[in-house]
């Protein structure tokens, strides 16, 4: 880390350093950039030299700092996950970052309050910490258990699953980010790309081609580029993906090509599982599976979450993984359809949203700020909005099976979550003004894991209250009145 940390600090300080060198012009304040860089590098080096950690019988302690001392401690009985990540900067020296998570989940890139990151330790030490902090159960003594294999394979990535990569549309985000970055720099530097002869040739070719042909060619080219980038992203993220179960009752997830990641989750702390089906992936018959467990860092999308139990793969395989991990497949339970009033709400919200947009565009066109075609194009979207609203209703459903509350919702990003009732911290009954008029309620199941809460949207009032009372027995009993008592 004494080789890695100074380089990283120099890269972070480059904007200040370059700004001072380019715009200082011999002024005294030009040296501020150099002083700032030296201070940043020295701070990083001192952080590495002074970092210490130790594991006692009750907690994990971490100390660092030279002038400003920092001390953190996490009780061992609160540790839920150990995430071992080895980025290229780590793999160059056989190092890894061990992220120790507790029952509270954190969002974003930075470490949360209940999270301790050891960056960096050797790979062997990271694996030792994972075993030491999670495998707290007694060692097996019977001959049969002693002869059991160290790991049981649950699922491994199949090369055939690459066909689902283009339907994740992850490459679309890369293309959008690249186009935005290039446009931003070109605008800031007052650079006109038409100056290049190649760009002029391409633009001239499209100008001489019929509009519909140009649009088709552009769409096909974009589709091919997005597909290639999505396949590349799939390989980088899920290369050598393996989900295994260890004898100590721990799920172990490994994945990654350039940046490798290894996450361990105690099965006793598992609160359920969720099957995600974004619309393009659902049309291709695919899905991905995510664990609902505490201590996992939630990012944008399931692929960023440490609890990804299955990358984009066939839907049937996702149900197999849920059944293996939970011991049953509650996500496959037939769901109860919601009342027709929920359909009217979804259609109304979808159509009214498009009408409001069209009205706003029409107002701008009437004022002369816009041409007429934007509001006319918005009206063309009405059938598609109605179709999305109908599909959202068709995706609604819930069930109560065994220990699990199952809820499904969404159209563009449909999710089916199975949450253990004994993992719920309560229940919330929510009704808006329009829901009260329609006789509908939304039941919210708070869970100290995953997203933090899961919703049963727009269910009938009596069915929703009965479902909530059944999920958490006795909690709502004082608030429920039998119809005969009302009479």
Short mmCIF file of C-alpha atoms in Angstrom, two decimals, residues 62-449:
data_model
loop_
_atom_site.label_atom_id
_atom_site.label_comp_id
_atom_site.label_asym_id
_atom_site.label_seq_id
_atom_site.Cartn_x
_atom_site.Cartn_y
_atom_site.Cartn_z
CA UNK A 62 -9.29 -0.58 14.04
CA UNK A 63 -6.93 2.33 14.81
CA UNK A 64 -5.32 4.80 12.42
CA UNK A 65 -4.00 8.35 12.23
CA UNK A 66 -0.87 10.25 13.19
CA UNK A 67 -1.97 13.76 14.14
CA UNK A 68 -5.69 12.94 14.16
CA UNK A 69 -6.27 9.53 15.72
CA UNK A 70 -9.32 7.49 14.68
CA UNK A 71 -10.56 4.43 16.50
CA UNK A 72 -13.49 2.23 15.54
CA UNK A 73 -14.85 -1.00 16.95
CA UNK A 74 -17.61 -3.38 15.78
CA UNK A 75 -19.08 -6.07 18.08
CA UNK A 76 -18.48 -9.51 16.63
CA UNK A 77 -22.01 -10.67 17.36
CA UNK A 78 -23.33 -7.98 14.99
CA UNK A 79 -21.18 -9.00 12.02
CA UNK A 80 -23.36 -10.34 9.21
CA UNK A 81 -21.18 -10.29 6.08
CA UNK A 82 -17.54 -10.13 5.04
CA UNK A 83 -16.97 -8.73 1.54
CA UNK A 84 -13.49 -9.39 0.11
CA UNK A 85 -12.73 -7.25 -2.97
CA UNK A 86 -9.49 -7.32 -4.94
CA UNK A 87 -9.18 -4.54 -7.51
CA UNK A 88 -6.33 -4.43 -10.06
CA UNK A 89 -4.31 -2.17 -7.75
CA UNK A 90 -4.65 -4.87 -5.06
CA UNK A 91 -4.13 -7.90 -7.28
CA UNK A 92 -0.80 -6.48 -8.45
CA UNK A 93 0.57 -7.14 -4.94
CA UNK A 94 -1.74 -10.05 -3.91
CA UNK A 95 -3.78 -7.80 -1.62
CA UNK A 96 -7.49 -7.39 -0.96
CA UNK A 97 -9.88 -5.06 0.85
CA UNK A 98 -11.96 -6.74 3.55
CA UNK A 99 -15.28 -4.99 4.17
CA UNK A 100 -16.93 -6.13 7.41
CA UNK A 101 -20.67 -5.42 7.40
CA UNK A 102 -23.20 -5.45 10.24
CA UNK A 103 -26.96 -5.85 10.26
CA UNK A 104 -27.57 -2.35 8.95
CA UNK A 105 -27.23 -1.84 5.22
CA UNK A 106 -25.54 1.24 3.81
CA UNK A 107 -25.97 3.04 0.50
CA UNK A 108 -23.45 4.68 -1.75
CA UNK A 109 -19.76 4.16 -2.32
CA UNK A 110 -18.37 5.23 1.03
CA UNK A 111 -18.32 3.06 4.16
CA UNK A 112 -21.32 3.32 6.42
CA UNK A 113 -21.31 3.99 10.14
CA UNK A 114 -21.73 0.31 10.94
CA UNK A 115 -19.14 -0.87 8.44
CA UNK A 116 -15.41 -1.40 8.83
CA UNK A 117 -13.06 -1.57 5.85
CA UNK A 118 -9.54 -3.01 6.09
CA UNK A 119 -7.79 -1.70 2.98
CA UNK A 120 -5.64 -3.57 2.39
CA UNK A 121 -4.58 -6.96 3.76
CA UNK A 122 -3.14 -10.00 2.06
CA UNK A 123 -5.55 -12.32 0.30
CA UNK A 124 -4.71 -15.11 2.73
CA UNK A 125 -5.41 -12.81 5.69
CA UNK A 126 -8.71 -11.67 4.16
CA UNK A 127 -9.85 -15.28 3.80
CA UNK A 128 -8.74 -16.00 7.38
CA UNK A 129 -10.76 -13.03 8.63
CA UNK A 130 -13.80 -14.22 6.68
CA UNK A 131 -13.59 -17.66 8.26
CA UNK A 132 -12.86 -16.33 11.74
CA UNK A 133 -15.61 -13.70 11.83
CA UNK A 134 -18.43 -15.69 10.22
CA UNK A 135 -17.85 -19.34 11.12
CA UNK A 136 -18.75 -19.14 14.77
CA UNK A 137 -20.60 -22.43 14.93
CA UNK A 138 -19.21 -25.49 16.63
CA UNK A 139 -17.04 -27.76 14.52
CA UNK A 140 -18.70 -30.99 13.38
CA UNK A 141 -17.70 -34.08 15.33
CA UNK A 142 -19.48 -36.95 13.63
CA UNK A 143 -17.59 -38.94 11.03
CA UNK A 144 -20.24 -38.21 8.39
CA UNK A 145 -20.03 -34.44 8.89
CA UNK A 146 -16.26 -34.51 9.10
CA UNK A 147 -16.11 -36.29 5.73
CA UNK A 148 -18.39 -33.73 4.08
CA UNK A 149 -16.86 -31.61 1.30
CA UNK A 150 -15.68 -28.14 2.39
CA UNK A 151 -18.10 -26.44 -0.02
CA UNK A 152 -21.30 -27.41 -1.80
CA UNK A 153 -21.80 -25.82 -5.20
CA UNK A 154 -25.21 -24.17 -5.57
CA UNK A 155 -24.75 -22.57 -8.98
CA UNK A 156 -21.95 -21.56 -11.34
CA UNK A 157 -22.09 -19.25 -14.33
CA UNK A 158 -22.81 -20.87 -17.69
CA UNK A 159 -21.31 -19.48 -20.90
CA UNK A 160 -24.72 -19.84 -22.55
CA UNK A 161 -26.03 -17.11 -20.26
CA UNK A 162 -24.09 -14.54 -22.29
CA UNK A 163 -27.13 -14.37 -24.56
CA UNK A 164 -28.93 -12.48 -21.79
CA UNK A 165 -26.23 -9.80 -21.55
CA UNK A 166 -27.63 -7.54 -24.35
CA UNK A 167 -31.01 -7.50 -22.61
CA UNK A 168 -29.54 -5.97 -19.45
CA UNK A 169 -28.91 -2.74 -21.41
CA UNK A 170 -25.84 -2.06 -19.25
CA UNK A 171 -23.98 -1.02 -22.40
CA UNK A 172 -26.56 1.74 -22.97
CA UNK A 173 -25.39 3.46 -19.78
CA UNK A 174 -21.77 3.27 -20.98
CA UNK A 175 -22.68 4.78 -24.36
CA UNK A 176 -24.71 7.53 -22.70
CA UNK A 177 -21.91 8.38 -20.28
CA UNK A 178 -19.31 8.40 -23.07
CA UNK A 179 -21.44 10.64 -25.32
CA UNK A 180 -22.15 13.01 -22.44
CA UNK A 181 -18.47 13.24 -21.51
CA UNK A 182 -17.34 13.86 -25.09
CA UNK A 183 -20.04 16.49 -25.62
CA UNK A 184 -19.12 18.23 -22.36
CA UNK A 185 -15.42 18.47 -23.21
CA UNK A 186 -16.13 19.50 -26.81
CA UNK A 187 -18.43 22.25 -25.54
CA UNK A 188 -15.95 23.49 -22.93
CA UNK A 189 -13.08 23.55 -25.46
CA UNK A 190 -15.27 25.08 -28.21
CA UNK A 191 -14.37 22.14 -30.41
CA UNK A 192 -16.39 21.34 -33.54
CA UNK A 193 -16.17 17.62 -34.49
CA UNK A 194 -17.24 18.48 -38.07
CA UNK A 195 -13.66 19.68 -38.59
CA UNK A 196 -12.57 16.05 -38.94
CA UNK A 197 -12.80 14.77 -42.51
CA UNK A 198 -14.06 11.36 -41.35
CA UNK A 199 -16.93 12.96 -39.43
CA UNK A 200 -17.77 15.17 -42.44
CA UNK A 201 -17.84 12.12 -44.69
CA UNK A 202 -20.20 10.21 -42.35
CA UNK A 203 -22.50 13.21 -41.91
CA UNK A 204 -22.55 13.81 -45.66
CA UNK A 205 -23.42 10.16 -46.30
CA UNK A 206 -26.38 10.32 -43.93
CA UNK A 207 -27.49 13.63 -45.43
CA UNK A 208 -27.70 12.02 -48.89
CA UNK A 209 -29.61 9.01 -47.53
CA UNK A 210 -33.39 8.93 -46.93
CA UNK A 211 -34.31 9.80 -43.36
CA UNK A 212 -35.91 6.45 -42.56
CA UNK A 213 -32.84 4.59 -43.84
CA UNK A 214 -30.56 6.77 -41.71
CA UNK A 215 -32.69 6.13 -38.63
CA UNK A 216 -32.67 2.36 -39.22
CA UNK A 217 -28.90 2.30 -39.75
CA UNK A 218 -28.31 4.42 -36.65
CA UNK A 219 -30.61 2.20 -34.56
CA UNK A 220 -28.89 -0.99 -35.78
CA UNK A 221 -25.45 0.47 -35.12
CA UNK A 222 -26.44 1.60 -31.64
CA UNK A 223 -27.98 -1.81 -30.92
CA UNK A 224 -24.80 -3.61 -31.97
CA UNK A 225 -22.61 -1.28 -29.91
CA UNK A 226 -24.81 -1.60 -26.81
CA UNK A 227 -24.90 -5.40 -27.20
CA UNK A 228 -21.11 -5.66 -27.46
CA UNK A 229 -20.57 -3.40 -24.45
CA UNK A 230 -23.20 -5.33 -22.44
CA UNK A 231 -21.51 -8.63 -23.22
CA UNK A 232 -18.15 -7.15 -22.21
CA UNK A 233 -19.62 -5.84 -18.97
CA UNK A 234 -21.21 -9.23 -18.25
CA UNK A 235 -17.84 -10.96 -18.67
CA UNK A 236 -16.02 -8.43 -16.48
CA UNK A 237 -18.61 -8.58 -13.69
CA UNK A 238 -19.61 -12.26 -13.63
CA UNK A 239 -16.55 -14.13 -14.88
CA UNK A 240 -16.11 -17.30 -12.79
CA UNK A 241 -19.29 -16.58 -10.80
CA UNK A 242 -19.84 -19.28 -8.17
CA UNK A 243 -22.37 -19.53 -5.36
CA UNK A 244 -21.41 -22.16 -2.78
CA UNK A 245 -22.60 -23.25 0.64
CA UNK A 246 -20.05 -23.94 3.36
CA UNK A 247 -20.56 -26.48 6.18
CA UNK A 248 -20.73 -23.69 8.77
CA UNK A 249 -23.99 -22.43 7.24
CA UNK A 250 -22.52 -19.64 5.13
CA UNK A 251 -23.25 -18.69 1.52
CA UNK A 252 -20.09 -17.75 -0.38
CA UNK A 253 -20.28 -15.70 -3.60
CA UNK A 254 -17.27 -15.23 -5.89
CA UNK A 255 -17.18 -13.28 -9.16
CA UNK A 256 -15.16 -10.90 -11.31
CA UNK A 257 -12.46 -10.93 -13.99
CA UNK A 258 -10.30 -7.83 -13.42
CA UNK A 259 -11.76 -6.88 -10.06
CA UNK A 260 -12.55 -10.02 -8.08
CA UNK A 261 -15.12 -10.02 -5.32
CA UNK A 262 -15.84 -12.56 -2.62
CA UNK A 263 -18.83 -12.13 -0.29
CA UNK A 264 -19.92 -14.38 2.57
CA UNK A 265 -23.43 -14.27 4.06
CA UNK A 266 -24.59 -16.16 7.11
CA UNK A 267 -27.69 -18.17 6.23
CA UNK A 268 -29.11 -17.55 9.70
CA UNK A 269 -29.15 -13.85 8.83
CA UNK A 270 -30.87 -14.34 5.48
CA UNK A 271 -34.29 -12.67 5.43
CA UNK A 272 -35.45 -13.79 2.01
CA UNK A 273 -34.69 -13.44 -1.68
CA UNK A 274 -35.87 -11.33 -4.61
CA UNK A 275 -36.15 -12.19 -8.32
CA UNK A 276 -35.63 -9.15 -10.53
CA UNK A 277 -37.04 -9.11 -14.09
CA UNK A 278 -36.38 -5.86 -16.00
CA UNK A 279 -38.62 -5.65 -19.06
CA UNK A 280 -35.99 -6.47 -21.75
CA UNK A 281 -34.65 -9.36 -19.68
CA UNK A 282 -38.18 -10.58 -18.93
CA UNK A 283 -39.05 -10.60 -22.64
CA UNK A 284 -35.99 -12.81 -23.21
CA UNK A 285 -37.12 -15.21 -20.44
CA UNK A 286 -34.35 -14.18 -18.06
CA UNK A 287 -34.03 -12.89 -14.51
CA UNK A 288 -31.52 -12.35 -11.75
CA UNK A 289 -31.71 -13.21 -8.06
CA UNK A 290 -30.68 -11.08 -5.08
CA UNK A 291 -30.41 -12.03 -1.41
CA UNK A 292 -32.34 -10.05 1.19
CA UNK A 293 -29.78 -9.92 3.99
CA UNK A 294 -28.43 -7.33 6.40
CA UNK A 295 -24.98 -5.82 6.18
CA UNK A 296 -24.86 -5.60 2.37
CA UNK A 297 -23.93 -2.37 0.64
CA UNK A 298 -26.72 -1.45 -1.75
CA UNK A 299 -25.74 0.19 -5.01
CA UNK A 300 -27.57 1.30 -8.13
CA UNK A 301 -29.03 -1.93 -9.37
CA UNK A 302 -28.73 -5.50 -8.19
CA UNK A 303 -25.41 -6.01 -9.98
CA UNK A 304 -23.74 -3.60 -7.56
CA UNK A 305 -25.10 -5.30 -4.51
CA UNK A 306 -22.94 -7.80 -2.64
CA UNK A 307 -25.92 -10.14 -2.32
CA UNK A 308 -26.29 -11.05 -5.99
CA UNK A 309 -27.13 -14.77 -5.89
CA UNK A 310 -27.48 -15.20 -9.66
CA UNK A 311 -26.46 -12.99 -12.61
CA UNK A 312 -28.84 -12.61 -15.57
CA UNK A 313 -29.83 -16.19 -16.37
CA UNK A 314 -32.94 -18.23 -17.28
CA UNK A 315 -35.93 -17.56 -15.04
CA UNK A 316 -36.19 -21.25 -14.16
CA UNK A 317 -32.60 -21.19 -12.87
CA UNK A 318 -33.44 -18.19 -10.67
CA UNK A 319 -36.27 -20.17 -9.05
CA UNK A 320 -33.90 -23.12 -8.54
CA UNK A 321 -31.43 -20.88 -6.73
CA UNK A 322 -34.18 -19.44 -4.49
CA UNK A 323 -35.36 -22.96 -3.64
CA UNK A 324 -31.82 -24.09 -2.82
CA UNK A 325 -30.93 -21.04 -0.73
CA UNK A 326 -34.21 -20.75 1.22
CA UNK A 327 -35.08 -24.44 1.33
CA UNK A 328 -38.28 -23.69 -0.60
CA UNK A 329 -39.36 -21.48 -3.48
CA UNK A 330 -41.99 -19.06 -2.17
CA UNK A 331 -41.48 -16.86 -5.26
CA UNK A 332 -43.13 -19.60 -7.36
CA UNK A 333 -46.32 -19.56 -5.27
CA UNK A 334 -49.45 -18.54 -7.24
CA UNK A 335 -50.20 -14.95 -6.31
CA UNK A 336 -53.52 -13.35 -5.39
CA UNK A 337 -54.69 -10.84 -8.00
CA UNK A 338 -55.48 -7.34 -6.81
CA UNK A 339 -58.90 -5.68 -7.29
CA UNK A 340 -59.92 -4.06 -10.56
CA UNK A 341 -59.75 -0.71 -8.81
CA UNK A 342 -55.96 -1.09 -8.81
CA UNK A 343 -56.09 -1.41 -12.61
CA UNK A 344 -58.01 1.86 -12.90
CA UNK A 345 -55.46 3.61 -10.69
CA UNK A 346 -52.54 2.43 -12.84
CA UNK A 347 -54.23 3.32 -16.11
CA UNK A 348 -55.21 6.74 -14.77
CA UNK A 349 -51.74 7.54 -13.48
CA UNK A 350 -50.06 6.42 -16.71
CA UNK A 351 -52.44 8.24 -19.08
CA UNK A 352 -52.76 11.43 -17.01
CA UNK A 353 -48.97 11.73 -16.83
CA UNK A 354 -48.68 11.70 -20.62
CA UNK A 355 -51.61 14.13 -21.00
CA UNK A 356 -49.99 16.58 -18.57
CA UNK A 357 -46.73 16.36 -20.50
CA UNK A 358 -48.55 16.95 -23.79
CA UNK A 359 -50.42 19.92 -22.28
CA UNK A 360 -47.15 21.48 -21.05
CA UNK A 361 -45.54 21.05 -24.48
CA UNK A 362 -48.62 22.45 -26.16
CA UNK A 363 -48.45 25.52 -23.91
CA UNK A 364 -44.80 26.07 -24.85
CA UNK A 365 -45.70 25.65 -28.54
CA UNK A 366 -48.57 28.15 -28.18
CA UNK A 367 -46.11 30.64 -26.68
CA UNK A 368 -43.75 30.04 -29.59
CA UNK A 369 -40.97 28.45 -27.52
CA UNK A 370 -41.33 25.06 -29.21
CA UNK A 371 -42.64 23.69 -32.52
CA UNK A 372 -45.87 21.67 -32.66
CA UNK A 373 -44.37 18.22 -33.13
CA UNK A 374 -43.25 17.64 -29.48
CA UNK A 375 -46.79 17.76 -28.05
CA UNK A 376 -48.08 15.71 -30.98
CA UNK A 377 -45.38 13.10 -30.35
CA UNK A 378 -46.38 13.04 -26.67
CA UNK A 379 -49.96 12.18 -27.64
CA UNK A 380 -48.65 9.27 -29.73
CA UNK A 381 -47.25 7.83 -26.47
CA UNK A 382 -50.75 7.47 -24.97
CA UNK A 383 -51.32 3.86 -26.16
CA UNK A 384 -47.89 2.85 -24.85
CA UNK A 385 -48.59 4.51 -21.50
CA UNK A 386 -51.89 2.64 -21.23
CA UNK A 387 -50.09 -0.61 -22.09
CA UNK A 388 -47.51 0.00 -19.36
CA UNK A 389 -50.29 0.74 -16.87
CA UNK A 390 -52.09 -2.48 -17.77
CA UNK A 391 -48.84 -4.45 -17.49
CA UNK A 392 -48.15 -2.91 -14.07
CA UNK A 393 -51.54 -4.12 -12.90
CA UNK A 394 -50.96 -7.55 -14.41
CA UNK A 395 -47.70 -7.76 -12.44
CA UNK A 396 -49.34 -6.93 -9.10
CA UNK A 397 -49.81 -9.83 -6.71
CA UNK A 398 -49.16 -11.13 -3.23
CA UNK A 399 -49.28 -14.33 -1.25
CA UNK A 400 -48.61 -15.69 2.20
CA UNK A 401 -46.90 -19.06 2.22
CA UNK A 402 -45.33 -20.73 5.21
CA UNK A 403 -42.85 -18.30 6.76
CA UNK A 404 -42.79 -15.89 3.82
CA UNK A 405 -44.72 -12.89 2.61
CA UNK A 406 -44.47 -12.72 -1.19
CA UNK A 407 -45.10 -9.51 -3.11
CA UNK A 408 -44.68 -8.65 -6.78
CA UNK A 409 -44.93 -5.31 -8.56
CA UNK A 410 -43.50 -3.30 -11.44
CA UNK A 411 -43.48 -3.43 -15.22
CA UNK A 412 -40.29 -1.87 -16.57
CA UNK A 413 -38.43 -3.37 -13.59
CA UNK A 414 -40.57 -6.14 -12.11
CA UNK A 415 -39.55 -7.66 -8.81
CA UNK A 416 -40.88 -10.63 -6.83
CA UNK A 417 -39.70 -10.52 -3.22
CA UNK A 418 -40.14 -13.27 -0.63
CA UNK A 419 -39.59 -11.87 2.87
CA UNK A 420 -39.48 -13.92 6.06
CA UNK A 421 -42.20 -12.78 8.43
CA UNK A 422 -40.02 -13.32 11.50
CA UNK A 423 -37.50 -10.91 9.96
CA UNK A 424 -40.03 -8.08 9.69
CA UNK A 425 -39.65 -5.33 12.28
CA UNK A 426 -43.31 -4.38 12.09
CA UNK A 427 -45.96 -3.53 9.53
CA UNK A 428 -47.17 -0.25 8.02
CA UNK A 429 -50.62 0.34 6.56
CA UNK A 430 -50.52 3.29 4.16
CA UNK A 431 -53.42 4.97 2.33
CA UNK A 432 -53.43 8.08 0.19
CA UNK A 433 -56.54 10.19 -0.42
CA UNK A 434 -57.24 8.45 -3.74
CA UNK A 435 -56.62 5.02 -2.23
CA UNK A 436 -59.20 5.74 0.49
CA UNK A 437 -61.75 6.66 -2.17
CA UNK A 438 -60.98 3.42 -4.05
CA UNK A 439 -61.01 1.24 -0.92
CA UNK A 440 -57.35 0.24 -1.35
CA UNK A 441 -54.34 0.18 0.97
CA UNK A 442 -50.60 -0.39 0.64
CA UNK A 443 -49.00 -2.77 3.12
CA UNK A 444 -45.33 -2.04 3.87
CA UNK A 445 -43.11 -4.73 5.41
CA UNK A 446 -40.08 -3.09 7.10
CA UNK A 447 -37.02 -5.37 7.15
CA UNK A 448 -33.52 -4.63 8.48
CA UNK A 449 -32.07 -6.01 5.25
#
